[in-house]
PDB file of C-alpha atoms in Angstrom:
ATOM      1  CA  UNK X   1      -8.452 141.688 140.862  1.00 53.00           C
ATOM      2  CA  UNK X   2      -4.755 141.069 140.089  1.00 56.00           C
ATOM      3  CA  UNK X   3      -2.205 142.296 143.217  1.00 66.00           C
ATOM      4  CA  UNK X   4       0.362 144.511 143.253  1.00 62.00           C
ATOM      5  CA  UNK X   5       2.644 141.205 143.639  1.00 60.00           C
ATOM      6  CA  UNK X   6       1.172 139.603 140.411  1.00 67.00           C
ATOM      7  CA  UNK X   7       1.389 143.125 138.217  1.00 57.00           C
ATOM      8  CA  UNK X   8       4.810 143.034 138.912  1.00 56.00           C
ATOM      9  CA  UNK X   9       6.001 139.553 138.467  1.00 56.00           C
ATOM     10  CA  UNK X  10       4.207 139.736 135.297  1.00 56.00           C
ATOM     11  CA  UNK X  11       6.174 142.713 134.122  1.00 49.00           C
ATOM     12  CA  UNK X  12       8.987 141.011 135.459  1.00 51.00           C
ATOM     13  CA  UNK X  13       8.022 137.565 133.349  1.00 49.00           C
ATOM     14  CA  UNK X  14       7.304 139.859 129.694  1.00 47.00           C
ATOM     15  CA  UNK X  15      10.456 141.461 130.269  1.00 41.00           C
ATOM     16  CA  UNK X  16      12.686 138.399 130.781  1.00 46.00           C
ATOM     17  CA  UNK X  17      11.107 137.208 127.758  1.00 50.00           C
ATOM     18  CA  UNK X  18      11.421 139.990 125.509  1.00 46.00           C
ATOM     19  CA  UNK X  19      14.846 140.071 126.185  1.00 43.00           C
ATOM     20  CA  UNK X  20      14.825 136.602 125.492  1.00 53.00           C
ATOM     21  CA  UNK X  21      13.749 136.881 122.020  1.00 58.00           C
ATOM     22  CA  UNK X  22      15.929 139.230 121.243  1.00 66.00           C
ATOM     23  CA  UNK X  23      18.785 138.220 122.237  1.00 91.00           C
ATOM     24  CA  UNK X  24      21.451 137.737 119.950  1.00 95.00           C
ATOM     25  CA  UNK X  25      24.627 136.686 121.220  1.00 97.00           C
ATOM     26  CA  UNK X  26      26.073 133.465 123.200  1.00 98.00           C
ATOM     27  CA  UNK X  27      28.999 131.398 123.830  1.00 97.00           C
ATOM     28  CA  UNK X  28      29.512 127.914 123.261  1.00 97.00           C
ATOM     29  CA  UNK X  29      32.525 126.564 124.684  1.00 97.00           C
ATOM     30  CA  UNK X  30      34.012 130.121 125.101  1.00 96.00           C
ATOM     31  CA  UNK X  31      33.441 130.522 121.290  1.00 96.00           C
ATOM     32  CA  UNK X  32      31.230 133.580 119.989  1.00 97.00           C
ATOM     33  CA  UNK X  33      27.163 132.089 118.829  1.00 98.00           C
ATOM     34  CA  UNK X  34      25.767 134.864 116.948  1.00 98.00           C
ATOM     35  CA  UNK X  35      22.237 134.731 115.581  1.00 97.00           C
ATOM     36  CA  UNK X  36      23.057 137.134 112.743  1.00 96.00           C
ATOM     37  CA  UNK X  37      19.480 136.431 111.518  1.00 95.00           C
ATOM     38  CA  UNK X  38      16.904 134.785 114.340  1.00 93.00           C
ATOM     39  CA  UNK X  39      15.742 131.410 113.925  1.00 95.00           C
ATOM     40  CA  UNK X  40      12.366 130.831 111.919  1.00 91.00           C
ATOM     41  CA  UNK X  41      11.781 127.715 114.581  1.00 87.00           C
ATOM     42  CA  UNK X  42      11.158 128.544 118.125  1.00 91.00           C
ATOM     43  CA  UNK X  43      14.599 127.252 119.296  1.00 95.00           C
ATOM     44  CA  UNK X  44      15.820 128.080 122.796  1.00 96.00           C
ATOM     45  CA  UNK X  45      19.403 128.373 122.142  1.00 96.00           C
ATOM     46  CA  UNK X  46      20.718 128.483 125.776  1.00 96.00           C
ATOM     47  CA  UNK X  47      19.160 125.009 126.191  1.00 96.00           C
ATOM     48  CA  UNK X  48      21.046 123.998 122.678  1.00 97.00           C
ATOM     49  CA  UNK X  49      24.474 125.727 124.073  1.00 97.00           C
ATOM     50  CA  UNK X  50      23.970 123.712 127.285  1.00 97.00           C
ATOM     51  CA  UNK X  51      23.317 120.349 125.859  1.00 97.00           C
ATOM     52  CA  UNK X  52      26.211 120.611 123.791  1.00 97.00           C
ATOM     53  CA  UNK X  53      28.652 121.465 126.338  1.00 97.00           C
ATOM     54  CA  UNK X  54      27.341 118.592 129.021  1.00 96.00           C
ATOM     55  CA  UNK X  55      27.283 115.830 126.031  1.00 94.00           C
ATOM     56  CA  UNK X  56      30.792 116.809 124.229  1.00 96.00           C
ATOM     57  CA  UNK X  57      34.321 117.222 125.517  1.00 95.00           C
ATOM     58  CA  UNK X  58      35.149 120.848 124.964  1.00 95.00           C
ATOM     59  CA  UNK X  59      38.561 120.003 123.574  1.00 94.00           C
ATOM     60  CA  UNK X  60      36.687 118.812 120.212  1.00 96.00           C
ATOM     61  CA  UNK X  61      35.472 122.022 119.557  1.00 96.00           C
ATOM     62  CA  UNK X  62      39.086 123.641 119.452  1.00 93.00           C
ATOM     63  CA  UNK X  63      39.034 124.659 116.217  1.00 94.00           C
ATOM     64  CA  UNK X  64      35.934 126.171 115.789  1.00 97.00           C
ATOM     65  CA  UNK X  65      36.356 130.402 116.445  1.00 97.00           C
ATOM     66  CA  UNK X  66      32.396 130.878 116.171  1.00 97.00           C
ATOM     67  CA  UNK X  67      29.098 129.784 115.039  1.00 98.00           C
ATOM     68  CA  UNK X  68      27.028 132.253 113.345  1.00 98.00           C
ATOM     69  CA  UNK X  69      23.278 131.691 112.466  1.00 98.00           C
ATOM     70  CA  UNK X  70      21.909 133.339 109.364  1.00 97.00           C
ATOM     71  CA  UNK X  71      20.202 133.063 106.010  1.00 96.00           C
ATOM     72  CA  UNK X  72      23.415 132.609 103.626  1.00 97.00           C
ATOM     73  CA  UNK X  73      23.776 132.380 100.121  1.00 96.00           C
ATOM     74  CA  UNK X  74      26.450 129.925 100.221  1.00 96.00           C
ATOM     75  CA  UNK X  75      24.450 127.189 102.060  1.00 96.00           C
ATOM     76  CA  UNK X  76      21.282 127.653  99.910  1.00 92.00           C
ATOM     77  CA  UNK X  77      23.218 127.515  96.809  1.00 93.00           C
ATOM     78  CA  UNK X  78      24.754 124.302  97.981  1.00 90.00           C
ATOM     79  CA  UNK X  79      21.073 122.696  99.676  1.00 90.00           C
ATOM     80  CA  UNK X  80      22.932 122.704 103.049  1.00 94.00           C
ATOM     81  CA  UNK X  81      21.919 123.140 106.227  1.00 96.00           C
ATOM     82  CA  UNK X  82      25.524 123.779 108.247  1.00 98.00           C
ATOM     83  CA  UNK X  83      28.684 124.237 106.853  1.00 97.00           C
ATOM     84  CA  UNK X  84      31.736 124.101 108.639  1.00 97.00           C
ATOM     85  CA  UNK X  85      34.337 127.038 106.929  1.00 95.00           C
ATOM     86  CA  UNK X  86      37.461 128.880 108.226  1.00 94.00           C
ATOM     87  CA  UNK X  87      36.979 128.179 111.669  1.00 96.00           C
ATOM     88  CA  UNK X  88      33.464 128.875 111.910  1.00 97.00           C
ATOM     89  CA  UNK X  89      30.390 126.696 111.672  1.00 98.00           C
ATOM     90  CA  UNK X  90      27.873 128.469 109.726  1.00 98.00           C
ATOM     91  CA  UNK X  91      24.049 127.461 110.307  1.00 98.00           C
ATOM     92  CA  UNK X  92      21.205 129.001 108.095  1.00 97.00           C
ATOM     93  CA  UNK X  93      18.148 130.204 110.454  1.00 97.00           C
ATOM     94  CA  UNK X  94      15.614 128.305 108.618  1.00 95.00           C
ATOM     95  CA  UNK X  95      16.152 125.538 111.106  1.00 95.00           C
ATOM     96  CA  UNK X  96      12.907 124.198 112.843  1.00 93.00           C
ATOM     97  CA  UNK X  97      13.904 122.412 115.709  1.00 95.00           C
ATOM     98  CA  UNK X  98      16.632 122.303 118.582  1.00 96.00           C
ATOM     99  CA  UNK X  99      17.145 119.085 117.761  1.00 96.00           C
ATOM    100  CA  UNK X 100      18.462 119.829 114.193  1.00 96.00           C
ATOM    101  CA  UNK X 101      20.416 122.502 115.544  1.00 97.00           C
ATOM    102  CA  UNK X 102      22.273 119.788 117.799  1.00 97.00           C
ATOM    103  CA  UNK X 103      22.946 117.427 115.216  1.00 97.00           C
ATOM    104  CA  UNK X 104      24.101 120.026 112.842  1.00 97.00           C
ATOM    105  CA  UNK X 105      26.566 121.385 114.949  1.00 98.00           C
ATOM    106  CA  UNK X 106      28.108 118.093 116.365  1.00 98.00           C
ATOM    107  CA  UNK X 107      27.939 117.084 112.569  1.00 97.00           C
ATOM    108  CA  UNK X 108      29.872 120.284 111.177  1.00 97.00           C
ATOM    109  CA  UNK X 109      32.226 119.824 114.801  1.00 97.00           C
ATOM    110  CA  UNK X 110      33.399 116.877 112.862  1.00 97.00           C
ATOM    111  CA  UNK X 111      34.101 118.115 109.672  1.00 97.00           C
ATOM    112  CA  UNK X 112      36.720 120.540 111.495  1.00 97.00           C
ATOM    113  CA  UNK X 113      38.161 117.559 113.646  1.00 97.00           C
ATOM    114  CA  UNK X 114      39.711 116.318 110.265  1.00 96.00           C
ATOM    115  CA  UNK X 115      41.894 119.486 109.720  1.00 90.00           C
ATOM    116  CA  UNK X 116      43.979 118.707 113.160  1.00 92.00           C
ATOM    117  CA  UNK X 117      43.376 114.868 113.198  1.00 96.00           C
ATOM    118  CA  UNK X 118      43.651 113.770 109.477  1.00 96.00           C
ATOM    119  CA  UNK X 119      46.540 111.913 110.105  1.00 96.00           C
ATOM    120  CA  UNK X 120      44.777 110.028 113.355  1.00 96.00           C
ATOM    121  CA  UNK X 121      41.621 109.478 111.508  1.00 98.00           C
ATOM    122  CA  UNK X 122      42.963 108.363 108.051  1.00 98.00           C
ATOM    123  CA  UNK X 123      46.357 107.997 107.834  1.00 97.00           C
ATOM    124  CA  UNK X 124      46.466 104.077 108.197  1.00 97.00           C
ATOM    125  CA  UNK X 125      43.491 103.720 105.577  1.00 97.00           C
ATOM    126  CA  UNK X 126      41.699 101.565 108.107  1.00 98.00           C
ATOM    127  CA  UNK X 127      38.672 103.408 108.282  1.00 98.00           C
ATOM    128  CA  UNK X 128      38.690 103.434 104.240  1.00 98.00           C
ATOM    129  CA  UNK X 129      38.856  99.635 104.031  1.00 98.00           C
ATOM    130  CA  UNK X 130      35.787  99.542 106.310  1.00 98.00           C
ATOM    131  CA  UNK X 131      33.596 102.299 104.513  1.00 98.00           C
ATOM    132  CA  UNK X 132      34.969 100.577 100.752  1.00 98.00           C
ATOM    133  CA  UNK X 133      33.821  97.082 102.097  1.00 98.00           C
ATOM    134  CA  UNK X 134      30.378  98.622 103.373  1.00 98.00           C
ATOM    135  CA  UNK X 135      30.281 100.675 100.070  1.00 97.00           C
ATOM    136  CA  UNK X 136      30.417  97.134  97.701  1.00 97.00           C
ATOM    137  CA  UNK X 137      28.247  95.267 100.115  1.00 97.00           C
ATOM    138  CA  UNK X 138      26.069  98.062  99.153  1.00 97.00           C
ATOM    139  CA  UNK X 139      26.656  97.704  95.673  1.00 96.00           C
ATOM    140  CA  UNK X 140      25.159  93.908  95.813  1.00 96.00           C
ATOM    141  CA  UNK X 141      22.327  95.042  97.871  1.00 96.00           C
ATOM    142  CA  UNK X 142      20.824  97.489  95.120  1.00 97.00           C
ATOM    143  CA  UNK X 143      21.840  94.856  92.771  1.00 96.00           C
ATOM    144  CA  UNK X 144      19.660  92.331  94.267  1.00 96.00           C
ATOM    145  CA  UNK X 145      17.097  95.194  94.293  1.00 95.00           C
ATOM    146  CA  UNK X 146      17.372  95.756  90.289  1.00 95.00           C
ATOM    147  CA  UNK X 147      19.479  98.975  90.428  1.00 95.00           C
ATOM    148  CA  UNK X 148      21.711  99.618  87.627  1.00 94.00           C
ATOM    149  CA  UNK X 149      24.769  99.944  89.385  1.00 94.00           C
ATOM    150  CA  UNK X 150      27.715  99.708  86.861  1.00 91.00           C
ATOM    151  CA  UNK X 151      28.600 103.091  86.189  1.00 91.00           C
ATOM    152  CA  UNK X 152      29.134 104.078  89.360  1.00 95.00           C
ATOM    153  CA  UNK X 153      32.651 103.356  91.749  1.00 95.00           C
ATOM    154  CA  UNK X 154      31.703 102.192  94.487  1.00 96.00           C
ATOM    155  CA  UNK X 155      35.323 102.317  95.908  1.00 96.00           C
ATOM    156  CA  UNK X 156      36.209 105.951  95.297  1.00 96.00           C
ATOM    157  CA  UNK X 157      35.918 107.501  98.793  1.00 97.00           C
ATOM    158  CA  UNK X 158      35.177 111.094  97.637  1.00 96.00           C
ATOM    159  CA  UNK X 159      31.865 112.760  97.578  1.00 95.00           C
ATOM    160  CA  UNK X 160      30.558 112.187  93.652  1.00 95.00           C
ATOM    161  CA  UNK X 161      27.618 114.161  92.597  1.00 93.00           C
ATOM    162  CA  UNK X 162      26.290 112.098  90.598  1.00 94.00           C
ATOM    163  CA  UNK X 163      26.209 109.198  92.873  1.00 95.00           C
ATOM    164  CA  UNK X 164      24.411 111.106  95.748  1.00 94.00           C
ATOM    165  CA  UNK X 165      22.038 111.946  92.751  1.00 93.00           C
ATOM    166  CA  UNK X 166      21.509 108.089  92.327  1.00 95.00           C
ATOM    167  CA  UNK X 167      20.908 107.407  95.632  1.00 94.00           C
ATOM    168  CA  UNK X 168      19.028 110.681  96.344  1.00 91.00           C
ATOM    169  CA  UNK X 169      16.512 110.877  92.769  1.00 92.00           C
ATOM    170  CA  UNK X 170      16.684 106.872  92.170  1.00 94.00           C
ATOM    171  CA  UNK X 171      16.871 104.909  94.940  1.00 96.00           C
ATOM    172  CA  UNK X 172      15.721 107.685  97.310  1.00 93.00           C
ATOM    173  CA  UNK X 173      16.924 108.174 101.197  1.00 87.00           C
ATOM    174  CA  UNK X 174      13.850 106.833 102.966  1.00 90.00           C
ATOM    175  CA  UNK X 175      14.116 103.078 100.963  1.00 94.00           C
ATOM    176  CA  UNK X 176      17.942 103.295 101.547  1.00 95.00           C
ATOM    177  CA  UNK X 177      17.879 103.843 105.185  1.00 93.00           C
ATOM    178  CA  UNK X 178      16.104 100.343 104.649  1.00 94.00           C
ATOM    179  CA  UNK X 179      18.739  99.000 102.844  1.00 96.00           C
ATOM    180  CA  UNK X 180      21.820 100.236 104.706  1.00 96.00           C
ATOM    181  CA  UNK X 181      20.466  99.032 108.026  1.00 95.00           C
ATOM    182  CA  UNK X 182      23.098  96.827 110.015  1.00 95.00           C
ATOM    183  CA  UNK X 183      25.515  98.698 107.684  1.00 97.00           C
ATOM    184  CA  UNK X 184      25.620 102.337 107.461  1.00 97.00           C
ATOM    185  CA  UNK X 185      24.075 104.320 110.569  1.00 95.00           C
ATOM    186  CA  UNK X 186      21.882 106.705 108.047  1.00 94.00           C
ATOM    187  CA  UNK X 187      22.519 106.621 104.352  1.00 94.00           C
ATOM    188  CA  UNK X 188      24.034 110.003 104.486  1.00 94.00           C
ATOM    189  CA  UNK X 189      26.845 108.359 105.323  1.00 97.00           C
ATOM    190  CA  UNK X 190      26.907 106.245 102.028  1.00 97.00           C
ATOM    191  CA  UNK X 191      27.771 109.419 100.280  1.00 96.00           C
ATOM    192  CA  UNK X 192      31.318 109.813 101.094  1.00 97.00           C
ATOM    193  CA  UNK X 193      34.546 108.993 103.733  1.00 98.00           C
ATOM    194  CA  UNK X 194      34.486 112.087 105.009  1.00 97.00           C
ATOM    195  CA  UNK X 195      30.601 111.627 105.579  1.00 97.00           C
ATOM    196  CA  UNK X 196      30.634 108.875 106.900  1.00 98.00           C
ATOM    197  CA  UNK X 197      33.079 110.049 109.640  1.00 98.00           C
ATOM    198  CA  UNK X 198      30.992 112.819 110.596  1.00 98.00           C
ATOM    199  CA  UNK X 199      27.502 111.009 110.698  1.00 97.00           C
ATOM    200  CA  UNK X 200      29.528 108.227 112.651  1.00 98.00           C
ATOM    201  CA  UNK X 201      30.912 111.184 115.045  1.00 98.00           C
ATOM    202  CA  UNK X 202      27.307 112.785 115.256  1.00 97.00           C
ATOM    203  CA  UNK X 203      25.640 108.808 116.337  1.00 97.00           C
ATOM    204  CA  UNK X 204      28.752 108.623 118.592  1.00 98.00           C
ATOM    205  CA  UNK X 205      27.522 111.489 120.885  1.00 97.00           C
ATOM    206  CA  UNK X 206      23.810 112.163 120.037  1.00 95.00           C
ATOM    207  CA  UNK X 207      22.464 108.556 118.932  1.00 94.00           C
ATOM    208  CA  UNK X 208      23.056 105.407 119.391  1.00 95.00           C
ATOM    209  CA  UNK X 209      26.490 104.520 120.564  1.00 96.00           C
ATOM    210  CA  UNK X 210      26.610 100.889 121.084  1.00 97.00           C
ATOM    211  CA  UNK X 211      25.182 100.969 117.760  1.00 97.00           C
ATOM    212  CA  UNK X 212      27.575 102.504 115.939  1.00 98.00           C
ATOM    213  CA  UNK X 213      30.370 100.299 117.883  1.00 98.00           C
ATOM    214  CA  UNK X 214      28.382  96.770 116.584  1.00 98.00           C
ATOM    215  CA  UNK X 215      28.132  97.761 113.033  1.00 98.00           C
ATOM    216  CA  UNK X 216      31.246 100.399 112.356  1.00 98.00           C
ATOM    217  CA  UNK X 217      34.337  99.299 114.627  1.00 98.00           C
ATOM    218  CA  UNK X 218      36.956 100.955 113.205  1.00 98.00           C
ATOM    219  CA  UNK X 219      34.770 103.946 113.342  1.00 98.00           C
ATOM    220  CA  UNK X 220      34.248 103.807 116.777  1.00 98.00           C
ATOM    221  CA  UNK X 221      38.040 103.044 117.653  1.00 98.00           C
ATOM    222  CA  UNK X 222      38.803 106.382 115.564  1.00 98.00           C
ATOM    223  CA  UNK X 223      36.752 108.290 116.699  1.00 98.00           C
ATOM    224  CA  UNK X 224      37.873 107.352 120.302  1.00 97.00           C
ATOM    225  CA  UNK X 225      41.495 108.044 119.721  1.00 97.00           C
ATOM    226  CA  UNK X 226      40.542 111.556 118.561  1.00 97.00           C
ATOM    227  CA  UNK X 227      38.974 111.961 121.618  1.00 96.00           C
ATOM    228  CA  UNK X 228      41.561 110.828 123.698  1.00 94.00           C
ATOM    229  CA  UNK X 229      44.363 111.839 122.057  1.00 91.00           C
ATOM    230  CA  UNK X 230      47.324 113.408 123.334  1.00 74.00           C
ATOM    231  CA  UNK X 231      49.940 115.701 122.245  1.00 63.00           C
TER     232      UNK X 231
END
């Protein structure tokens, strides 16, 4: 027969985690979290919000105003999972795991680094010549490989739609990752600069570091003088 004792640190237990499933709102950083729709995944966000803020310098997430969780239009529209937009990172809800929640928040952290750092990150083209020389070494791998390559620039630094549709429908990610190894850190980053700064940014705090320093240098030096930069 249950005690008195148990009955009530049962209640106690059911409460603490109805409330937890309910819950709705959080801070990151001081910044508002709001789970304007819950997540699909069982994700426990406090243990998210406190990875995040013992693996990242709070500084980097100065330009964010709020992340808000939800099942929007915009993303689906676009096949995205995060999108960083007017000083807030928006998430959809459809996310599974923690895990993907971490990587797409670093990832989209990035993406609004560039807005105040541009200049750091950019402005002496060093980072370009890096990513263009990865991008043509590249272009001889899937050469070698029998790819019809020719009609696509392999030095133009913006996202192009149709090449991520080549390396997405033709080559396909999972044979590229084999390709780009020693090269790019995923081949998400293949797909543009700006990519390729924010999956660099993402490896920098949530994967593989020394990594990152062997095979992107000047990547690693930038993204270490945004971190340490002073005003």
């Amino acid at each position: 027969m249950q005690s008195n004792k148990s009955k009530i640190e049962q209640i106690i237990a059911d409460s603490l985690s109805r409330h937890k499933e309910q819950r709705r709102e959080y801070t990151l950083f001081g910044k508002f979290f709001y789970l304007k729709e819950p997540f699909l995944g069982n994700i426990d966000v406090q243990n998210v919000i406190e990875t995040l803020e013992t693996s990242i310098p709070s500084h980097l997430f100065g330009e964010i105003d709020e992340v808000l969780v939800g099942d929007f239009d915009f993303l689906h529209e676009r096949g995205l999972e995060a999108m960083y937009r007017d000083g807030a990172i928006y998430v959809t809800n459809q996310i599974q795991s923690a895990k993907d929640l971490i990587e797409n928040i670093v990832h989209e952290a990035s993406h609004s680094l560039e807005y105040l750092y541009g200049a750091i990150i950019y402005g002496d083209r060093k980072i370009n010549a890096e990513f263009i020389g990865k991008r043509e070494r590249l272009r001889s791998i899937l050469q070698s490989e029998g790819y019809k390559v020719g009609s696509y620039d392999f030095e133009d630094v913006e996202y192009d739609e149709e090449f991520d549709a080549f390396l997405y429908k033709e080559v396909g990610y999972a044979k590229l990752n084999n390709l780009v190894s020693g090269l790019f850190v995923s081949s998400y980053a293949v797909t543009s600069l700006q990519e390729y700064w924010a999956v660099g940014f993402e490896d920098y705090f949530i994967g593989d570091r020394e990594y990152l320093k062997t095979i992107s240098p000047i990547l690693f030096r930038k993204i270490e003088e945004v971190i340490n930069y002073e005003d």
